[in-house]
Coordinates of C-alpha atoms and ligand atoms in Angstrom, one line a residue:
M1 CA 117.8 93.8 131.0
Q2 CA 117.5 95.3 127.5
S3 CA 116.7 92.8 124.8
R4 CA 118.2 92.7 121.3
P5 CA 117.0 95.9 119.6
C6 CA 114.7 94.6 116.8
W7 CA 111.0 94.9 117.6
A8 CA 107.6 95.8 116.2
E9 CA 105.4 98.4 117.8
V10 CA 101.7 97.6 117.4
D11 CA 99.3 100.5 117.9
T12 CA 96.2 98.5 119.1
R13 CA 94.1 101.7 119.2
A14 CA 94.7 102.1 115.4
I15 CA 93.4 98.5 115.0
E16 CA 90.4 99.3 117.2
D17 CA 89.7 102.4 115.2
N18 CA 90.2 100.6 111.9
F19 CA 87.7 97.9 113.0
R20 CA 85.1 100.5 113.9
F21 CA 85.6 102.3 110.6
L22 CA 85.2 99.1 108.6
S23 CA 82.1 98.1 110.7
G24 CA 80.6 101.5 109.8
L25 CA 81.2 100.7 106.1
A26 CA 79.4 97.3 106.5
A27 CA 76.6 98.6 108.6
P28 CA 73.7 98.3 108.8
H29 CA 73.5 95.5 106.2
A30 CA 76.5 93.3 107.1
D31 CA 78.6 92.3 110.0
L32 CA 82.4 91.9 110.0
L33 CA 84.6 88.9 110.7
A34 CA 88.0 90.1 111.7
I35 CA 90.7 88.1 110.1
V36 CA 93.5 87.4 112.6
K37 CA 95.2 84.5 110.9
A38 CA 99.0 84.2 110.6
N39 CA 99.6 85.8 113.9
A40 CA 97.3 88.7 113.0
Y41 CA 99.2 89.4 109.8
G42 CA 102.4 89.5 111.8
H43 CA 101.0 92.0 114.2
G44 CA 100.7 89.6 117.1
L45 CA 97.6 87.6 117.8
S46 CA 97.7 88.2 121.5
L47 CA 97.5 91.9 121.0
C48 CA 95.1 92.0 118.0
A49 CA 92.4 89.5 119.0
P50 CA 91.7 91.4 122.2
A51 CA 91.9 94.8 120.3
V52 CA 89.2 93.9 117.7
T53 CA 87.1 92.3 120.4
R54 CA 87.2 95.5 122.4
A55 CA 86.1 97.3 119.3
G56 CA 83.1 95.1 119.0
A57 CA 84.1 92.1 116.8
R58 CA 82.0 89.1 117.5
W59 CA 83.6 87.0 114.7
L60 CA 87.3 86.2 114.4
G61 CA 88.8 84.3 111.4
V62 CA 91.9 82.1 111.6
T63 CA 93.4 79.6 109.2
S64 CA 93.7 76.4 111.3
V65 CA 92.5 74.6 114.3
E66 CA 95.8 75.4 116.0
E67 CA 95.3 79.1 115.4
G68 CA 91.7 78.7 116.6
A69 CA 92.8 77.2 119.9
A70 CA 95.3 80.0 120.4
T71 CA 92.6 82.5 119.7
R72 CA 90.0 80.9 122.0
A73 CA 92.5 81.3 124.8
L74 CA 92.3 85.1 124.2
S75 CA 88.6 85.4 123.6
S76 CA 86.0 83.2 125.3
N77 CA 83.0 84.7 123.6
A78 CA 83.8 85.4 119.9
A79 CA 82.8 83.0 117.2
I80 CA 86.0 81.7 115.7
L81 CA 85.9 80.6 112.0
V82 CA 88.6 78.2 110.9
I83 CA 88.9 79.1 107.2
S84 CA 91.3 76.6 105.7
G85 CA 89.8 73.3 106.8
V86 CA 90.0 70.7 109.6
F87 CA 92.4 67.8 109.3
P88 CA 92.0 64.2 110.3
G89 CA 91.9 63.9 114.1
Q90 CA 91.1 67.5 114.7
G91 CA 87.4 67.2 115.2
A92 CA 87.6 66.8 119.0
E93 CA 89.7 69.9 119.3
V94 CA 87.1 71.8 117.2
I95 CA 84.5 70.8 119.7
R96 CA 86.6 71.4 122.8
K97 CA 87.5 75.0 121.7
A98 CA 84.0 75.7 120.2
L99 CA 85.4 76.6 116.8
T100 CA 83.3 77.0 113.7
P101 CA 85.0 75.1 110.8
V102 CA 84.7 75.8 107.1
V103 CA 84.0 72.6 105.3
W104 CA 83.9 71.5 101.7
E105 CA 85.0 67.8 101.5
P106 CA 82.9 64.8 102.5
W107 CA 85.7 63.8 104.8
H108 CA 85.5 67.1 106.7
L109 CA 81.9 66.1 107.6
D110 CA 83.0 62.5 108.5
E111 CA 85.7 63.9 110.9
L112 CA 83.3 66.3 112.6
E113 CA 80.4 64.0 112.8
S114 CA 82.4 61.2 114.4
A115 CA 83.9 63.7 116.9
A116 CA 80.4 65.0 117.6
H117 CA 79.1 61.5 118.3
A118 CA 82.1 60.7 120.5
A119 CA 81.4 63.9 122.5
G120 CA 77.7 63.0 122.8
L121 CA 76.5 66.1 120.9
G122 CA 72.8 66.2 119.9
P123 CA 71.4 67.1 116.5
A124 CA 72.3 70.4 114.9
S125 CA 74.7 71.4 117.7
L126 CA 78.0 71.8 115.8
P127 CA 77.8 74.8 113.4
V128 CA 79.8 74.7 110.2
H129 CA 80.2 77.0 107.2
L130 CA 80.1 75.4 103.8
E131 CA 82.5 76.9 101.2
I132 CA 81.3 77.1 97.7
D133 CA 83.9 77.2 94.9
T134 CA 82.5 79.9 92.7
G135 CA 85.5 80.0 90.4
M136 CA 88.7 80.5 92.3
N137 CA 89.5 76.8 92.1
R138 CA 91.2 76.9 95.4
Q139 CA 88.9 75.4 98.0
G140 CA 85.2 74.8 98.2
V141 CA 82.6 72.5 96.7
L142 CA 81.5 73.1 93.1
V143 CA 77.9 73.9 92.6
D144 CA 77.5 70.6 90.6
N145 CA 78.8 68.6 93.6
L146 CA 76.6 70.3 96.2
P147 CA 73.8 67.7 96.4
Q148 CA 75.9 65.0 98.0
L149 CA 77.2 67.4 100.7
L150 CA 73.7 68.9 101.4
A151 CA 72.3 65.4 101.8
R152 CA 74.5 65.0 104.9
F153 CA 72.7 67.7 106.8
T154 CA 69.8 65.5 107.9
P155 CA 67.7 66.5 111.0
A156 CA 69.6 63.8 113.0
S157 CA 73.0 65.1 112.1
P158 CA 75.0 66.7 114.8
L159 CA 76.2 69.3 112.2
R160 CA 74.2 72.4 111.5
L161 CA 74.7 74.4 108.3
E162 CA 75.1 77.8 109.9
G163 CA 76.8 79.6 107.1
V164 CA 77.6 79.6 103.4
M165 CA 80.9 81.0 102.3
T166 CA 82.8 81.9 99.2
H167 CA 85.9 83.9 98.4
L168 CA 85.9 86.7 95.9
F169 CA 89.2 86.5 94.1
A170 CA 89.2 89.7 92.0
A171 CA 87.3 92.3 94.0
D172 CA 90.2 94.7 93.2
E173 CA 89.4 94.6 89.4
A174 CA 87.6 97.5 87.9
D175 CA 85.2 95.8 85.5
G176 CA 83.8 93.5 88.3
L177 CA 83.0 90.8 85.8
A178 CA 84.8 88.0 87.7
T179 CA 82.9 89.0 90.9
Q180 CA 79.6 89.0 89.0
D181 CA 80.3 85.5 87.7
Q182 CA 81.1 84.4 91.2
L183 CA 78.0 85.9 92.7
S184 CA 75.9 84.2 90.1
Q185 CA 77.5 80.8 91.0
L186 CA 76.8 81.6 94.6
T187 CA 73.2 82.3 93.8
A188 CA 72.9 78.9 92.1
A189 CA 74.3 77.3 95.3
L190 CA 71.9 79.3 97.5
D191 CA 69.0 78.1 95.4
Q192 CA 70.0 74.5 95.9
I193 CA 70.5 75.0 99.6
S194 CA 67.1 76.6 100.0
R195 CA 65.4 73.9 97.9
A196 CA 67.0 71.3 100.2
G197 CA 65.1 73.0 103.0
L198 CA 68.2 74.2 104.8
T199 CA 68.2 77.7 106.4
P200 CA 71.8 78.9 107.0
Q201 CA 72.0 82.1 108.9
W202 CA 75.2 83.7 107.5
L203 CA 76.4 84.5 104.0
N204 CA 80.1 84.8 104.5
V205 CA 81.7 86.6 101.5
G206 CA 84.3 89.1 100.7
N207 CA 87.7 90.4 101.9
S208 CA 89.1 93.9 102.4
A209 CA 89.1 94.7 98.7
A210 CA 85.5 93.8 98.4
L211 CA 84.4 95.8 101.5
L212 CA 86.4 98.9 100.5
A213 CA 85.1 98.8 97.0
G214 CA 81.5 98.9 98.3
K215 CA 80.7 95.3 97.4
S216 CA 79.1 94.7 100.8
E217 CA 75.8 96.1 99.5
D218 CA 75.6 93.5 96.7
I219 CA 76.5 90.8 99.2
A220 CA 73.9 92.1 101.7
A221 CA 71.2 92.3 98.9
L222 CA 71.9 88.7 98.0
S223 CA 71.8 87.7 101.7
S224 CA 68.5 89.3 102.3
R225 CA 67.0 87.5 99.3
Y226 CA 67.7 84.2 101.1
K227 CA 66.9 85.6 104.6
M228 CA 70.5 85.4 105.6
R229 CA 72.8 88.0 107.1
A230 CA 76.0 89.1 105.3
L231 CA 79.4 88.5 107.0
I232 CA 82.4 90.3 105.4
R233 CA 86.0 89.2 106.2
P234 CA 88.5 92.0 106.1
G235 CA 92.2 91.3 107.0
L236 CA 94.7 93.8 105.5
A237 CA 92.4 96.8 106.0
L238 CA 92.1 96.0 109.8
Y239 CA 95.8 96.5 110.0
G240 CA 95.4 99.9 108.4
I241 CA 96.5 99.1 104.8
V242 CA 94.3 99.8 101.8
P243 CA 94.8 97.1 99.2
S244 CA 95.9 98.2 95.7
Y245 CA 93.2 98.3 93.0
D246 CA 93.2 98.2 89.3
P247 CA 94.3 101.6 87.9
A248 CA 91.0 101.9 86.1
F249 CA 89.3 101.6 89.5
D250 CA 91.4 104.5 90.9
A251 CA 90.0 106.8 88.3
A252 CA 86.6 106.6 89.8
E253 CA 87.0 105.5 93.3
P254 CA 83.9 104.6 95.2
P255 CA 83.3 106.8 98.3
S256 CA 84.1 103.9 100.6
L257 CA 87.5 103.7 99.2
V258 CA 88.1 107.4 99.4
Q259 CA 87.1 107.4 103.0
A260 CA 89.2 104.4 103.7
R261 CA 92.3 106.1 102.4
Q262 CA 91.6 109.0 104.8
S263 CA 90.6 106.9 107.8
L264 CA 92.7 103.7 108.1
R265 CA 95.9 103.9 110.0
P266 CA 98.7 101.4 109.7
A267 CA 99.2 99.8 113.0
L268 CA 102.7 98.4 112.9
T269 CA 106.1 100.1 113.1
W270 CA 109.2 97.8 112.8
K271 CA 112.2 99.2 114.5
S272 CA 115.8 98.5 115.3
Q273 CA 118.7 100.5 116.7
V274 CA 122.2 101.5 115.7
V275 CA 124.5 99.0 117.4
S276 CA 127.8 100.7 116.3
V277 CA 129.1 103.3 113.9
H278 CA 132.4 103.5 112.2
S279 CA 134.1 105.4 109.4
V280 CA 135.7 103.7 106.4
P281 CA 138.0 105.1 103.6
A282 CA 137.1 105.2 100.0
G283 CA 137.5 101.7 98.5
A284 CA 136.4 99.8 101.6
V285 CA 133.9 97.0 101.0
V286 CA 130.9 96.1 103.0
G287 CA 129.4 92.7 103.8
Y288 CA 129.5 89.2 102.2
N289 CA 131.1 89.1 98.8
A290 CA 131.9 92.8 98.9
T291 CA 128.8 93.8 96.9
F292 CA 129.2 97.4 98.1
V293 CA 132.4 99.5 97.7
A294 CA 132.7 102.9 99.3
T295 CA 133.3 105.5 96.6
E296 CA 134.3 108.1 99.2
P297 CA 135.1 108.2 103.0
M298 CA 131.9 107.0 104.6
R299 CA 130.2 106.5 107.9
L300 CA 128.5 103.2 108.4
A301 CA 126.0 102.1 111.0
L302 CA 125.5 98.4 112.0
I303 CA 121.9 97.5 112.9
A304 CA 120.4 94.5 114.7
A305 CA 118.1 93.3 112.0
G306 CA 118.7 90.7 109.2
Y307 CA 116.9 88.3 107.0
A308 CA 116.0 86.0 109.8
D309 CA 114.0 88.8 111.2
G310 CA 112.1 89.1 107.9
L311 CA 114.2 91.9 106.4
D312 CA 114.3 90.5 102.9
R313 CA 117.8 89.8 101.6
Q314 CA 116.9 91.3 98.2
L315 CA 116.8 94.7 99.9
G316 CA 120.6 94.9 100.2
N317 CA 122.0 97.8 98.2
R318 CA 118.4 98.8 97.1
F319 CA 116.4 100.1 100.0
G320 CA 116.5 102.7 102.6
T321 CA 115.6 102.8 106.3
L322 CA 115.0 105.9 108.5
V323 CA 117.5 107.3 110.9
H324 CA 116.9 110.8 112.4
G325 CA 114.0 111.1 110.1
Q326 CA 116.2 110.7 107.0
C327 CA 116.8 108.0 104.5
A328 CA 119.7 105.7 105.5
P329 CA 120.4 103.3 102.6
I330 CA 121.2 99.6 103.3
V331 CA 124.6 98.9 101.9
G332 CA 126.0 95.5 101.0
R333 CA 124.3 92.2 101.5
I334 CA 121.9 91.8 104.4
S335 CA 123.1 89.1 106.8
M336 CA 121.0 86.7 108.7
D337 CA 121.0 88.9 111.9
Q338 CA 122.5 92.2 110.9
A339 CA 122.6 94.9 108.2
V340 CA 124.8 97.9 107.5
L341 CA 123.5 101.4 106.7
D342 CA 125.1 104.3 105.0
V343 CA 124.8 107.3 107.5
T344 CA 127.4 109.5 105.9
D345 CA 124.9 112.3 105.2
I346 CA 123.1 112.1 108.5
S347 CA 124.9 114.0 111.2
G348 CA 125.5 112.7 114.7
V349 CA 124.3 109.1 114.3
A350 CA 125.3 107.2 117.4
P351 CA 124.8 103.8 119.0
G352 CA 121.3 103.4 120.4
D353 CA 119.7 105.7 117.8
E354 CA 116.4 104.4 116.6
V355 CA 116.1 103.0 113.1
V356 CA 112.7 102.5 111.4
L357 CA 112.6 99.6 108.9
L358 CA 108.8 99.9 108.2
G359 CA 106.6 102.7 109.4
T360 CA 107.0 106.4 110.1
Q361 CA 109.8 108.4 111.7
G362 CA 109.4 112.2 111.7
S363 CA 107.8 113.2 108.4
E364 CA 109.0 110.2 106.5
T365 CA 107.2 106.8 106.0
I366 CA 108.3 103.5 104.6
S367 CA 105.2 101.5 103.9
A368 CA 104.6 97.8 103.6
F369 CA 103.9 98.6 99.9
D370 CA 107.4 100.1 99.6
H371 CA 108.9 96.9 100.9
A372 CA 106.6 94.8 98.6
E373 CA 107.5 96.8 95.5
A374 CA 111.2 96.5 96.2
T375 CA 111.0 92.7 96.5
G376 CA 108.3 91.9 94.0
T377 CA 105.7 90.8 96.4
I378 CA 102.6 92.1 98.2
P379 CA 102.1 93.8 101.6
W380 CA 100.5 90.6 103.0
E381 CA 103.7 88.7 102.5
V382 CA 105.9 91.5 103.9
L383 CA 103.9 91.7 107.1
T384 CA 103.5 88.0 107.7
R385 CA 107.2 87.4 107.2
I386 CA 108.3 89.6 110.0
G387 CA 110.2 87.0 112.1
V388 CA 109.0 85.1 115.1
R389 CA 111.9 86.4 117.1
V390 CA 110.9 90.0 116.6
P391 CA 108.8 90.9 119.7
R392 CA 105.5 92.6 119.1
I393 CA 105.1 95.4 121.6
E394 CA 101.7 97.1 122.2
I395 CA 101.9 100.9 122.2
Ligands
LIG401 C1 93.0 86.0 104.3 C2 91.6 85.9 103.9 C3 90.7 87.0 104.0 C4 91.2 88.4 104.3 O1 91.8 89.0 103.1 P1 92.3 90.5 103.0 O2 92.6 90.7 101.6 O3 93.5 90.5 103.9 O4 91.2 91.3 103.5 C5 89.4 86.8 103.7 N1 88.9 85.6 103.4 C6 89.7 84.5 103.3 C7 89.1 83.2 103.0 C8 91.0 84.6 103.6 O5 91.8 83.5 103.4

């Protein structure tokens, strides 16, 4: 039985190749943690976690304990970092699924310690990564408040400080000043940690923008000063998309960024099909509230994709899709489950013809950036909003 024709094809070989390319950028100084949160940026966790593991990933990053448990079912060996915290009552699941939580609040430590005691874990047997807030003011402990958290890592504690983490919030800015500030805050934290006699193994810093901008060397240099190993956390680049940078940056792109533009391949193509085609006379209106009026006799194609599939409603009357390798504009308002295309200038369009909403058809491409620019957002949001009812199919 054929299913409703709205699906995303995911090229897992592209993801494997992207991972290998990014590992090459990080090597030999740093390892990668492959970010597979939010259903692998909409690409399908069950396809992508195995793909990056095949390509050699030993660390996977997810947002929650729930995502961590789903990832553990797909990968028995990888270390799985839960980056956005544990919540009350989740400690037991962290232990059952052998997850590595990021912590920054005293109550995170309370939750994990009591779960560890209940599970009969011995000293230093539950690894955690401590996030330092180096200026983003999102999550993490401020350097000034570190002593009270470090005091919790006593020799008798079941917790082990395995990693120190921070998030660089402006690695895409050309002057690098924010990053410099952040790294100096991080250095102050590492000094304190080292004075406290703690010896974490991993320094866990930096996203795609940092890695492609060549920041992994700075991070690795800092790591080796404290006898740690650098861990870099790319997300978007794994899925084949180069984040945008400050225009000043583009003027003198570091070699890693130039190489990335040549090497990374977008992995996802979002498709639908023409359901029916009909002709309308000049003056006919299309869709809710008649926001489109045919100025001439036109041919219209109905497709099985709407805003409930993640096709942003703002794209109505202002975006194109690809049919027969040509641009077919979306006319009228996008409905929840359907949209209408103008195929007047594309000959021979018939029911069953493939429609590309995002990706390449023939020599034309619609990128996640194109979607993002049309709707005032970023590729991360475009990809993660592709709906749950759109099946992800490995190709
Ligand atoms: C999502 C996320 C990343 C990955 O960011 P990209 O810009 O997609 O590479 C890295 N670190 C943290 C903490 C994140 O939340």
